[in-house]
Amino acid sequence: MKRKLRSGLSASLLAVAACVALHSPDSLAARDAQTILKETCQGCHTPEADNALSRISHQRKTPEGWLMSIARMQTMHGLQISDEDRRTLVKYLADTQGLAPSETDGVRYAMERRLNTVETFDDQVSQMCGRCHSGARVALQRRPAQEWERLVNFHLGQWPSLEYQALSRDRDWFDLARKEMVPLLAKRYALDNPAWKKWLGTAPKSEALVGDWSFSGHMPGKGELAGVMSVAADGNDTFKVSVKGQYADGSPFNGDGSAILYTGYEWRGNVTIDGVTLRQVFAAQGNAMQGRMFEAEHDERGLDFVAAKQGSSRLLAVQPGYLKAGSETEVTLIGSGLTGKPNFGKGVEVVEIVSQSPEQIKVKLKAAANAQPGMRAVTVGALKGPSLSVYSKIAEVKVVPEFSVARIGEGGGSTPKVQGRFDAEAWGKGADGKPYRIGVFPAQWKVEAFDDRAKEDEDVKFAGTMQADAGVFTPGDAGPNPARKMSTNNAGNLKVIAAVDDAGKSLIGEGHMIVTVQRWNNPPIP
């Protein structure tokens, strides 16, 4: 590699620049990937048989993973590389040394920036890896045993104090890492996997994604939305994107942008909605897309997204997804190829079909007063899809996420605040006594001190403010606060309280939120 240090470019700025580059489809580079590998990378990575290069050819990663590797070469080894060349390399490496769809199952939350996810790895991975970064970062790469061992060595060489930190100094960390973790990771996340070889041979062409897509979504603090995303080809695996939709409250969700496809299914896009740029991180397979859209500057402000290509037949969502026994309401079915009569199961009558198209069916429903509580399978003709929840009363309210992290910011600094954004989920009990999820309900929100220390420190007063009708918490400013004891910052430890009204009875749910300091290191995969 060329070892000219790029002056004045910090590690955090490189990470941000890399993230922006990943979503930029403007990838018409002056040099092809093989030329870049030879002229830029081969100075450090030695040639091997079959046109391979040491280290590089013995790993498989997501597009974000390859971006992070190149950013590390820039910050730690002085690699100088243009944005165009970096985009070209990431595209090539993700396409030829990526992950099969099945290899990302269960850990896509990291790429989708769902940063309040509570991971469920085993104790070994959680303690040896997950104490510094997400376990998903490990699970989203593939290496042989020798490369996993080199990664262990890199960690100790780059961070020599590692063995003296918490969860390291109480054990023989280096010996455990080499003798236990390396074999475990080499077996669990092996470089050679039949799923990857099969995907290479069967991955569809990107042209299959061109067309109109009916989509459904949900944004905490705002609600459900639906619409159509139009995709037009714009070059080699790149697209022009147009979105036209609206929220359930009638406010628009319209915008335009562009996208690029990696590895045959990893969709990455930028779409500007009402002047705000949203990233798109989707898995696009066949006639289905699923993932998350989130603001470029505030990844906590995001929405779940699921779509079906028009011309296919799929029922995506029922909005809203619940109905109280003895009441009438209007629901909207979202999907593609919706033909035939909708059916909502026992005890639910279709009073009127208000409107019907292949993408949306508006239906007025009535639930019998004695309708049994529980889930109903929803069908449209031969199509089956999401369920409808029928309930007579709410048994429990849950705050989602149950545990979250918000961050102070701004206050004269360049780091933005990270909001807390919450939903109130109503749960019922079925005829069998088992709990079932009814859906997201409107709620009144507030925060309280989590414990006596938080009460003593007046965390509710200083840590931020909760929007009472939306479940959106905005933290306080960064920096010392002279009004606080010892002029400390505006961090806090809070309960998140949601109050849902059920026929005049207020039901309470509680969550836990830590309001902490700024996020200084913000890589594409946390």
Short mmCIF file of C-alpha atoms in Angstrom, two decimals:
data_model
loop_
_atom_site.label_atom_id
_atom_site.label_comp_id
_atom_site.label_asym_id
_atom_site.label_seq_id
_atom_site.Cartn_x
_atom_site.Cartn_y
_atom_site.Cartn_z
CA MET A 1 0.00 0.00 0.00
CA LYS A 2 1.09 3.57 -0.59
CA ARG A 3 2.06 4.93 2.82
CA LYS A 4 1.42 8.65 2.38
CA LEU A 5 -0.39 9.86 5.48
CA ARG A 6 -3.48 11.89 4.69
CA SER A 7 -2.99 14.85 7.02
CA GLY A 8 -5.80 16.23 9.17
CA LEU A 9 -8.25 13.39 8.47
CA SER A 10 -9.28 11.78 11.74
CA ALA A 11 -10.46 8.21 12.19
CA SER A 12 -14.00 9.33 12.88
CA LEU A 13 -14.12 11.50 9.76
CA LEU A 14 -12.85 8.60 7.70
CA ALA A 15 -15.60 6.39 9.07
CA VAL A 16 -18.22 8.96 8.16
CA ALA A 17 -16.70 9.45 4.71
CA ALA A 18 -16.68 5.69 4.18
CA CYS A 19 -20.34 5.42 5.19
CA VAL A 20 -21.30 8.16 2.75
CA ALA A 21 -19.29 6.51 -0.01
CA LEU A 22 -21.05 3.20 0.52
CA HIS A 23 -24.44 4.69 -0.32
CA SER A 24 -23.19 6.70 -3.29
CA PRO A 25 -23.96 5.03 -6.63
CA ASP A 26 -21.78 7.48 -8.54
CA SER A 27 -19.07 4.86 -8.92
CA LEU A 28 -17.70 5.44 -12.41
CA ALA A 29 -14.00 5.10 -11.55
CA ALA A 30 -10.95 5.77 -13.69
CA ARG A 31 -9.42 2.41 -12.76
CA ASP A 32 -10.92 -1.04 -12.45
CA ALA A 33 -10.69 -3.08 -9.26
CA GLN A 34 -7.88 -5.36 -10.41
CA THR A 35 -5.72 -2.36 -11.28
CA ILE A 36 -6.39 -0.76 -7.90
CA LEU A 37 -5.55 -3.98 -6.08
CA LYS A 38 -2.30 -4.29 -8.01
CA GLU A 39 -1.16 -0.68 -7.90
CA THR A 40 -2.51 0.38 -4.50
CA CYS A 41 -2.82 -2.72 -2.32
CA GLN A 42 -0.09 -5.02 -3.59
CA GLY A 43 2.64 -2.93 -1.98
CA CYS A 44 1.71 -4.54 1.35
CA HIS A 45 -0.43 -7.55 0.39
CA THR A 46 1.75 -10.05 -1.44
CA PRO A 47 0.55 -11.96 -4.52
CA GLU A 48 -0.45 -15.60 -4.10
CA ALA A 49 -1.62 -18.34 -6.42
CA ASP A 50 -4.80 -17.90 -8.46
CA ASN A 51 -4.49 -14.09 -8.50
CA ALA A 52 -5.01 -13.95 -4.74
CA LEU A 53 -3.49 -11.42 -2.35
CA SER A 54 -2.37 -12.15 1.19
CA ARG A 55 -4.94 -11.30 3.86
CA ILE A 56 -7.43 -9.69 1.43
CA SER A 57 -8.31 -12.89 -0.42
CA HIS A 58 -8.87 -14.84 2.78
CA GLN A 59 -11.83 -12.86 4.13
CA ARG A 60 -15.46 -12.31 3.22
CA LYS A 61 -17.42 -9.31 4.46
CA THR A 62 -20.43 -7.08 3.95
CA PRO A 63 -20.04 -3.80 2.03
CA GLU A 64 -19.78 -2.00 5.37
CA GLY A 65 -17.12 -4.47 6.50
CA TRP A 66 -14.95 -3.82 3.46
CA LEU A 67 -15.41 -0.08 3.91
CA MET A 68 -14.15 -0.36 7.48
CA SER A 69 -11.12 -2.34 6.34
CA ILE A 70 -10.16 0.32 3.80
CA ALA A 71 -10.75 3.10 6.35
CA ARG A 72 -8.44 1.27 8.75
CA MET A 73 -5.75 1.09 6.09
CA GLN A 74 -6.09 4.87 5.68
CA THR A 75 -5.93 5.74 9.36
CA MET A 76 -3.40 3.17 10.54
CA HIS A 77 -1.18 2.65 7.51
CA GLY A 78 -1.43 5.92 5.65
CA LEU A 79 -3.17 4.52 2.60
CA GLN A 80 -4.03 7.25 0.13
CA ILE A 81 -6.96 6.34 -2.08
CA SER A 82 -9.52 8.38 -3.97
CA ASP A 83 -13.24 8.17 -3.24
CA GLU A 84 -13.81 6.71 -6.72
CA ASP A 85 -11.22 3.97 -6.21
CA ARG A 86 -12.60 3.17 -2.76
CA ARG A 87 -16.12 2.78 -4.16
CA THR A 88 -14.81 0.55 -6.91
CA LEU A 89 -12.93 -1.67 -4.45
CA VAL A 90 -15.87 -2.01 -2.08
CA LYS A 91 -18.18 -2.95 -4.95
CA TYR A 92 -15.75 -5.54 -6.29
CA LEU A 93 -14.90 -7.09 -2.92
CA ALA A 94 -18.51 -7.19 -1.72
CA ASP A 95 -19.57 -8.83 -4.99
CA THR A 96 -16.78 -11.41 -5.08
CA GLN A 97 -16.05 -11.89 -1.35
CA GLY A 98 -19.31 -11.02 0.35
CA LEU A 99 -21.81 -12.93 2.45
CA ALA A 100 -24.73 -15.02 1.26
CA PRO A 101 -28.18 -13.87 2.42
CA SER A 102 -28.40 -16.74 4.89
CA GLU A 103 -25.08 -15.69 6.43
CA THR A 104 -26.50 -12.32 7.51
CA ASP A 105 -29.67 -13.75 9.08
CA GLY A 106 -30.16 -12.63 12.64
CA VAL A 107 -27.48 -9.92 12.62
CA ARG A 108 -28.71 -7.46 10.00
CA TYR A 109 -29.66 -5.09 12.83
CA ALA A 110 -26.05 -3.88 12.94
CA MET A 111 -26.02 -2.78 9.28
CA GLU A 112 -29.53 -1.34 9.70
CA ARG A 113 -28.30 0.80 12.62
CA ARG A 114 -30.71 -0.64 15.18
CA LEU A 115 -28.40 0.47 17.95
CA ASN A 116 -30.72 -0.39 20.86
CA THR A 117 -30.73 -4.08 19.99
CA VAL A 118 -29.84 -6.29 22.96
CA GLU A 119 -27.64 -9.03 21.52
CA THR A 120 -27.98 -12.69 22.46
CA PHE A 121 -24.58 -14.23 21.77
CA ASP A 122 -23.09 -16.93 23.99
CA ASP A 123 -20.91 -15.96 26.96
CA GLN A 124 -17.65 -16.56 25.11
CA VAL A 125 -18.41 -14.15 22.27
CA SER A 126 -20.12 -11.65 24.59
CA GLN A 127 -17.19 -11.49 27.01
CA MET A 128 -14.27 -11.83 24.61
CA CYS A 129 -15.63 -9.71 21.73
CA GLY A 130 -18.90 -8.02 22.65
CA ARG A 131 -17.49 -5.91 25.49
CA CYS A 132 -15.79 -3.56 22.98
CA HIS A 133 -18.01 -3.78 19.88
CA SER A 134 -21.12 -5.61 18.79
CA GLY A 135 -21.06 -9.35 18.40
CA ALA A 136 -22.68 -8.74 15.02
CA ARG A 137 -19.42 -7.22 13.76
CA VAL A 138 -17.80 -10.61 14.30
CA ALA A 139 -20.73 -12.53 12.86
CA LEU A 140 -20.72 -10.42 9.67
CA GLN A 141 -17.35 -11.66 8.42
CA ARG A 142 -15.85 -14.97 7.40
CA ARG A 143 -12.23 -16.13 7.81
CA PRO A 144 -10.19 -19.35 8.05
CA ALA A 145 -8.56 -20.18 11.39
CA GLN A 146 -5.25 -18.54 10.44
CA GLU A 147 -6.98 -15.26 9.68
CA TRP A 148 -8.98 -15.33 12.92
CA GLU A 149 -5.70 -15.82 14.79
CA ARG A 150 -4.15 -12.89 12.96
CA LEU A 151 -7.14 -10.80 13.99
CA VAL A 152 -6.48 -11.72 17.63
CA ASN A 153 -2.83 -10.70 17.22
CA PHE A 154 -3.88 -7.44 15.60
CA HIS A 155 -6.12 -6.61 18.55
CA LEU A 156 -3.33 -7.12 21.07
CA GLY A 157 -0.78 -5.27 18.96
CA GLN A 158 -3.04 -2.32 18.28
CA TRP A 159 -4.49 -2.08 21.79
CA PRO A 160 -1.76 -3.39 24.14
CA SER A 161 -3.75 -2.42 27.24
CA LEU A 162 -6.50 -4.86 26.18
CA GLU A 163 -5.42 -7.57 28.63
CA TYR A 164 -5.74 -5.21 31.59
CA GLN A 165 -9.29 -4.06 30.91
CA ALA A 166 -12.48 -5.38 32.44
CA LEU A 167 -13.31 -8.96 31.40
CA SER A 168 -9.66 -9.45 30.39
CA ARG A 169 -7.55 -8.94 33.49
CA ASP A 170 -9.47 -11.64 35.37
CA ARG A 171 -8.43 -14.33 32.87
CA ASP A 172 -5.65 -15.36 30.54
CA TRP A 173 -7.19 -13.38 27.69
CA PHE A 174 -4.56 -13.98 25.01
CA ASP A 175 -4.38 -17.73 25.64
CA LEU A 176 -8.18 -18.03 25.64
CA ALA A 177 -8.42 -15.95 22.49
CA ARG A 178 -5.93 -18.11 20.59
CA LYS A 179 -6.85 -21.55 21.89
CA GLU A 180 -10.61 -21.29 22.38
CA MET A 181 -11.96 -18.36 20.38
CA VAL A 182 -10.00 -18.97 17.17
CA PRO A 183 -11.28 -22.57 16.71
CA LEU A 184 -14.80 -21.51 17.69
CA LEU A 185 -14.92 -18.60 15.22
CA ALA A 186 -13.25 -20.61 12.45
CA LYS A 187 -15.97 -23.24 12.77
CA ARG A 188 -18.91 -20.87 13.28
CA TYR A 189 -17.87 -18.27 10.69
CA ALA A 190 -15.80 -20.26 8.23
CA LEU A 191 -14.48 -18.76 5.01
CA ASP A 192 -15.63 -21.75 2.94
CA ASN A 193 -19.39 -22.14 3.06
CA PRO A 194 -21.57 -23.93 0.50
CA ALA A 195 -24.21 -21.19 0.93
CA TRP A 196 -21.83 -18.57 -0.48
CA LYS A 197 -20.78 -20.71 -3.43
CA LYS A 198 -24.41 -21.45 -4.21
CA TRP A 199 -25.33 -17.76 -4.02
CA LEU A 200 -22.53 -16.82 -6.41
CA GLY A 201 -24.01 -19.17 -8.96
CA THR A 202 -27.67 -18.23 -8.51
CA ALA A 203 -27.70 -14.50 -7.62
CA PRO A 204 -30.19 -12.67 -9.86
CA LYS A 205 -29.22 -9.76 -12.09
CA SER A 206 -29.91 -6.30 -10.72
CA GLU A 207 -32.29 -5.59 -13.60
CA ALA A 208 -34.84 -7.77 -11.80
CA LEU A 209 -35.29 -4.98 -9.25
CA VAL A 210 -36.38 -2.37 -11.79
CA GLY A 211 -40.06 -1.48 -11.49
CA ASP A 212 -42.58 -0.27 -8.91
CA TRP A 213 -42.59 -1.58 -5.36
CA SER A 214 -45.50 -1.35 -2.95
CA PHE A 215 -44.18 -0.74 0.57
CA SER A 216 -45.30 -0.58 4.17
CA GLY A 217 -43.44 0.96 7.07
CA HIS A 218 -43.55 2.05 10.68
CA MET A 219 -41.63 4.90 12.35
CA PRO A 220 -41.61 5.12 16.16
CA GLY A 221 -43.01 8.45 17.27
CA LYS A 222 -44.80 8.95 13.94
CA GLY A 223 -46.73 5.80 13.05
CA GLU A 224 -47.49 3.64 10.03
CA LEU A 225 -47.00 4.60 6.41
CA ALA A 226 -47.42 3.09 2.97
CA GLY A 227 -46.75 3.95 -0.65
CA VAL A 228 -44.91 3.06 -3.83
CA MET A 229 -41.17 3.13 -4.50
CA SER A 230 -40.27 3.34 -8.20
CA VAL A 231 -36.89 1.95 -9.26
CA ALA A 232 -35.24 2.77 -12.63
CA ALA A 233 -31.92 1.41 -13.92
CA ASP A 234 -29.07 3.94 -13.91
CA GLY A 235 -25.98 1.97 -14.88
CA ASN A 236 -24.01 -0.96 -13.51
CA ASP A 237 -26.04 -2.17 -10.50
CA THR A 238 -27.18 1.41 -9.79
CA PHE A 239 -30.66 2.89 -9.73
CA LYS A 240 -32.69 6.07 -9.61
CA VAL A 241 -35.32 5.90 -6.88
CA SER A 242 -38.59 7.77 -6.40
CA VAL A 243 -40.79 7.37 -3.33
CA LYS A 244 -44.42 8.44 -3.04
CA GLY A 245 -46.36 7.61 0.09
CA GLN A 246 -48.03 8.94 3.19
CA TYR A 247 -48.37 8.30 6.90
CA ALA A 248 -51.61 7.13 8.46
CA ASP A 249 -52.23 10.68 9.65
CA GLY A 250 -52.18 11.88 6.03
CA SER A 251 -48.78 13.62 6.06
CA PRO A 252 -46.73 12.95 2.90
CA PHE A 253 -43.68 10.74 2.54
CA ASN A 254 -42.34 11.73 -0.88
CA GLY A 255 -38.84 12.02 -2.28
CA ASP A 256 -36.17 10.98 -4.76
CA GLY A 257 -32.69 9.54 -4.66
CA SER A 258 -30.41 6.80 -5.86
CA ALA A 259 -29.22 3.36 -4.84
CA ILE A 260 -26.62 0.71 -5.56
CA LEU A 261 -26.76 -3.09 -5.25
CA TYR A 262 -23.91 -5.09 -3.71
CA THR A 263 -23.51 -8.87 -3.61
CA GLY A 264 -26.67 -9.37 -5.65
CA TYR A 265 -29.01 -8.44 -2.78
CA GLU A 266 -27.49 -5.78 -0.50
CA TRP A 267 -29.41 -2.61 -1.41
CA ARG A 268 -27.91 0.69 -0.22
CA GLY A 269 -29.59 3.98 -1.10
CA ASN A 270 -29.94 7.67 -0.35
CA VAL A 271 -33.39 9.21 -0.64
CA THR A 272 -34.23 12.80 0.26
CA ILE A 273 -37.63 13.08 1.95
CA ASP A 274 -38.86 16.60 2.69
CA GLY A 275 -35.30 17.95 2.59
CA VAL A 276 -33.87 15.24 4.86
CA THR A 277 -31.56 12.52 3.52
CA LEU A 278 -32.50 8.99 4.55
CA ARG A 279 -30.27 5.96 4.09
CA GLN A 280 -31.77 2.73 2.83
CA VAL A 281 -30.30 -0.56 4.04
CA PHE A 282 -32.37 -3.40 2.58
CA ALA A 283 -32.05 -7.03 1.71
CA ALA A 284 -33.53 -7.32 -1.79
CA GLN A 285 -34.30 -10.87 -2.87
CA GLY A 286 -36.68 -11.91 -5.58
CA ASN A 287 -39.83 -9.82 -5.36
CA ALA A 288 -39.26 -8.75 -1.75
CA MET A 289 -37.28 -6.02 0.00
CA GLN A 290 -36.94 -5.63 3.74
CA GLY A 291 -34.82 -3.49 6.05
CA ARG A 292 -34.67 0.00 7.47
CA MET A 293 -34.55 3.62 6.37
CA PHE A 294 -32.92 6.13 8.73
CA GLU A 295 -31.73 9.72 8.69
CA ALA A 296 -28.14 10.18 7.58
CA GLU A 297 -27.37 12.49 10.52
CA HIS A 298 -29.65 10.77 13.08
CA ASP A 299 -29.69 7.01 12.63
CA GLU A 300 -32.04 6.68 15.63
CA ARG A 301 -34.74 8.35 13.52
CA GLY A 302 -35.66 5.45 11.31
CA LEU A 303 -38.49 3.30 10.02
CA ASP A 304 -39.00 -0.38 9.37
CA PHE A 305 -39.53 -1.04 5.68
CA VAL A 306 -40.99 -4.00 3.79
CA ALA A 307 -41.87 -4.01 0.09
CA ALA A 308 -43.21 -6.26 -2.66
CA LYS A 309 -42.63 -5.74 -6.34
CA GLN A 310 -45.77 -4.89 -8.23
CA GLY A 311 -46.72 -7.75 -10.51
CA SER A 312 -45.98 -10.27 -7.78
CA SER A 313 -48.57 -11.39 -5.24
CA ARG A 314 -47.90 -10.66 -1.59
CA LEU A 315 -49.80 -9.29 1.39
CA LEU A 316 -47.43 -7.10 3.38
CA ALA A 317 -49.35 -5.47 6.21
CA VAL A 318 -52.63 -4.69 7.91
CA GLN A 319 -52.82 -1.07 9.12
CA PRO A 320 -53.81 -0.81 11.93
CA GLY A 321 -53.28 -4.42 12.91
CA TYR A 322 -55.85 -4.66 15.70
CA LEU A 323 -59.60 -4.47 16.34
CA LYS A 324 -61.53 -4.35 19.62
CA ALA A 325 -64.38 -6.79 20.13
CA GLY A 326 -67.74 -5.11 19.67
CA SER A 327 -66.32 -2.20 17.66
CA GLU A 328 -66.01 -1.07 14.05
CA THR A 329 -62.90 0.35 12.39
CA GLU A 330 -61.34 0.88 8.99
CA VAL A 331 -58.16 -0.98 8.13
CA THR A 332 -55.93 -0.89 5.06
CA LEU A 333 -54.32 -3.94 3.53
CA ILE A 334 -50.96 -3.20 1.88
CA GLY A 335 -49.30 -5.40 -0.71
CA SER A 336 -49.04 -6.33 -4.36
CA GLY A 337 -51.37 -8.35 -6.55
CA LEU A 338 -54.21 -8.02 -4.04
CA THR A 339 -57.19 -9.59 -5.78
CA GLY A 340 -60.12 -11.46 -4.35
CA LYS A 341 -62.16 -11.12 -1.21
CA PRO A 342 -60.43 -10.23 2.07
CA ASN A 343 -61.13 -12.43 5.08
CA PHE A 344 -60.24 -11.63 8.70
CA GLY A 345 -61.20 -14.79 10.51
CA LYS A 346 -63.84 -15.89 12.96
CA GLY A 347 -65.85 -13.18 14.65
CA VAL A 348 -64.74 -10.41 12.28
CA GLU A 349 -67.20 -9.18 9.64
CA VAL A 350 -66.32 -7.21 6.50
CA VAL A 351 -68.94 -4.46 6.62
CA GLU A 352 -67.78 -2.62 3.50
CA ILE A 353 -64.90 -2.59 1.02
CA VAL A 354 -64.27 1.13 0.84
CA SER A 355 -61.74 0.95 -2.01
CA GLN A 356 -59.65 -1.70 -3.71
CA SER A 357 -56.56 -1.76 -5.92
CA PRO A 358 -53.81 -4.34 -6.45
CA GLU A 359 -51.68 -2.41 -3.90
CA GLN A 360 -54.20 -1.32 -1.24
CA ILE A 361 -57.60 -2.43 0.01
CA LYS A 362 -59.48 -0.24 2.50
CA VAL A 363 -62.01 -2.22 4.48
CA LYS A 364 -64.51 -1.35 7.20
CA LEU A 365 -64.53 -4.14 9.79
CA LYS A 366 -66.75 -5.06 12.70
CA ALA A 367 -65.79 -7.47 15.47
CA ALA A 368 -68.53 -9.34 17.27
CA ALA A 369 -69.00 -8.38 20.90
CA ASN A 370 -68.25 -11.99 21.90
CA ALA A 371 -65.31 -12.43 19.50
CA GLN A 372 -62.62 -14.45 21.24
CA PRO A 373 -59.39 -12.53 21.86
CA GLY A 374 -56.38 -13.62 19.86
CA MET A 375 -54.74 -13.55 16.45
CA ARG A 376 -56.66 -13.94 13.21
CA ALA A 377 -55.06 -15.06 9.97
CA VAL A 378 -55.75 -12.48 7.25
CA THR A 379 -56.22 -13.60 3.64
CA VAL A 380 -56.95 -11.89 0.34
CA GLY A 381 -58.11 -14.53 -2.09
CA ALA A 382 -55.39 -17.17 -1.92
CA LEU A 383 -52.87 -14.80 -0.32
CA LYS A 384 -51.97 -15.16 3.34
CA GLY A 385 -50.18 -12.45 5.25
CA PRO A 386 -49.85 -10.67 8.59
CA SER A 387 -52.39 -11.31 11.32
CA LEU A 388 -55.11 -9.13 12.80
CA SER A 389 -55.26 -8.94 16.60
CA VAL A 390 -58.72 -9.04 18.16
CA TYR A 391 -58.93 -7.99 21.80
CA SER A 392 -61.53 -7.23 24.43
CA LYS A 393 -59.18 -5.55 26.88
CA ILE A 394 -55.48 -4.77 27.19
CA ALA A 395 -53.68 -6.95 29.72
CA GLU A 396 -50.27 -5.28 29.63
CA VAL A 397 -48.37 -2.36 28.07
CA LYS A 398 -44.73 -2.70 27.07
CA VAL A 399 -42.33 0.12 26.21
CA VAL A 400 -40.29 -0.69 23.08
CA PRO A 401 -37.34 -0.69 23.15
CA GLU A 402 -37.35 -1.91 26.75
CA PHE A 403 -33.78 -0.64 27.19
CA SER A 404 -32.29 2.20 25.18
CA VAL A 405 -29.44 4.69 25.05
CA ALA A 406 -29.81 8.38 24.23
CA ARG A 407 -26.87 10.77 24.00
CA ILE A 408 -26.31 14.40 24.87
CA GLY A 409 -24.84 16.55 22.11
CA GLU A 410 -24.58 19.93 20.41
CA GLY A 411 -24.15 22.61 23.09
CA GLY A 412 -21.63 24.39 20.91
CA GLY A 413 -20.05 21.14 19.69
CA SER A 414 -20.33 19.39 16.33
CA THR A 415 -21.73 16.08 17.61
CA PRO A 416 -25.54 15.88 17.30
CA LYS A 417 -27.83 14.65 20.04
CA VAL A 418 -29.11 11.08 19.82
CA GLN A 419 -32.79 10.92 20.67
CA GLY A 420 -34.71 8.18 22.41
CA ARG A 421 -37.70 7.05 20.36
CA PHE A 422 -40.32 4.72 21.78
CA ASP A 423 -43.50 2.80 21.00
CA ALA A 424 -46.16 1.60 23.43
CA GLU A 425 -47.08 -2.01 22.65
CA ALA A 426 -50.38 -3.34 23.97
CA TRP A 427 -50.54 -7.04 24.85
CA GLY A 428 -53.58 -9.20 25.55
CA LYS A 429 -54.33 -12.70 26.80
CA GLY A 430 -55.82 -15.21 24.44
CA ALA A 431 -58.55 -17.72 25.20
CA ASP A 432 -55.77 -20.13 26.18
CA GLY A 433 -54.38 -17.63 28.69
CA LYS A 434 -51.20 -17.07 26.70
CA PRO A 435 -50.06 -13.49 25.99
CA TYR A 436 -50.18 -12.12 22.46
CA ARG A 437 -49.15 -8.80 20.94
CA ILE A 438 -52.08 -6.56 20.02
CA GLY A 439 -50.13 -3.71 18.45
CA VAL A 440 -48.74 -0.20 18.88
CA PHE A 441 -51.15 2.15 20.63
CA PRO A 442 -51.21 5.92 21.20
CA ALA A 443 -49.84 6.79 24.63
CA GLN A 444 -48.99 9.62 26.97
CA TRP A 445 -45.29 9.68 27.78
CA LYS A 446 -43.07 10.93 30.58
CA VAL A 447 -39.76 10.13 32.25
CA GLU A 448 -38.96 9.55 35.91
CA ALA A 449 -35.79 9.00 37.90
CA PHE A 450 -34.72 5.37 37.57
CA ASP A 451 -33.36 5.04 41.10
CA ASP A 452 -32.57 7.05 44.23
CA ARG A 453 -29.28 8.31 42.83
CA ALA A 454 -31.00 9.60 39.71
CA LYS A 455 -33.58 11.29 41.89
CA GLU A 456 -30.89 12.88 44.07
CA ASP A 457 -29.03 14.14 40.97
CA GLU A 458 -32.25 15.53 39.46
CA ASP A 459 -31.74 13.60 36.23
CA VAL A 460 -35.32 14.29 35.09
CA LYS A 461 -34.66 18.01 35.28
CA PHE A 462 -31.34 18.02 33.42
CA ALA A 463 -31.12 14.97 31.12
CA GLY A 464 -33.65 16.11 28.53
CA THR A 465 -37.33 16.37 27.65
CA MET A 466 -39.93 13.82 26.58
CA GLN A 467 -42.55 14.71 23.96
CA ALA A 468 -45.69 13.70 25.81
CA ASP A 469 -47.80 12.65 22.81
CA ALA A 470 -45.13 11.01 20.65
CA GLY A 471 -42.63 9.10 22.81
CA VAL A 472 -39.66 11.09 21.48
CA PHE A 473 -37.02 12.06 24.06
CA THR A 474 -34.55 14.83 23.23
CA PRO A 475 -31.44 14.85 25.46
CA GLY A 476 -29.85 17.94 26.98
CA ASP A 477 -26.84 19.81 25.68
CA ALA A 478 -23.33 18.41 25.86
CA GLY A 479 -20.64 19.89 28.04
CA PRO A 480 -20.42 20.85 31.74
CA ASN A 481 -23.56 22.24 33.33
CA PRO A 482 -22.80 24.70 36.18
CA ALA A 483 -26.33 24.16 37.53
CA ARG A 484 -25.58 20.52 38.33
CA LYS A 485 -23.67 19.13 41.25
CA MET A 486 -19.92 19.35 40.55
CA SER A 487 -20.82 21.01 37.19
CA THR A 488 -21.15 17.59 35.61
CA ASN A 489 -22.80 17.04 32.22
CA ASN A 490 -26.46 16.33 31.45
CA ALA A 491 -26.26 12.54 31.55
CA GLY A 492 -29.01 10.69 33.38
CA ASN A 493 -30.61 7.39 34.34
CA LEU A 494 -34.35 7.41 33.58
CA LYS A 495 -37.51 5.35 33.54
CA VAL A 496 -39.60 5.74 30.39
CA ILE A 497 -43.30 5.69 31.26
CA ALA A 498 -46.10 5.06 28.73
CA ALA A 499 -49.75 5.41 29.73
CA VAL A 500 -52.29 3.81 27.36
CA ASP A 501 -56.01 4.42 27.73
CA ASP A 502 -58.24 1.37 27.47
CA ALA A 503 -61.93 2.27 27.86
CA GLY A 504 -61.15 4.89 30.48
CA LYS A 505 -58.60 2.77 32.33
CA SER A 506 -54.97 3.93 32.20
CA LEU A 507 -52.46 1.11 31.77
CA ILE A 508 -48.78 1.79 32.44
CA GLY A 509 -45.67 0.38 30.78
CA GLU A 510 -42.08 1.08 31.80
CA GLY A 511 -38.74 1.08 30.02
CA HIS A 512 -35.20 2.03 30.95
CA MET A 513 -33.14 4.71 29.20
CA ILE A 514 -29.55 5.72 29.84
CA VAL A 515 -28.75 9.27 28.72
CA THR A 516 -25.01 9.29 28.23
CA VAL A 517 -22.18 11.18 26.53
CA GLN A 518 -21.52 11.70 22.83
CA ARG A 519 -20.74 8.86 20.46
CA TRP A 520 -17.24 9.70 19.28
CA ASN A 521 -16.46 6.51 17.37
CA ASN A 522 -19.31 5.77 14.99
CA PRO A 523 -18.26 3.12 12.45
CA PRO A 524 -20.65 1.65 9.84
CA ILE A 525 -20.89 -1.56 11.90
CA PRO A 526 -20.97 -0.75 15.65
#
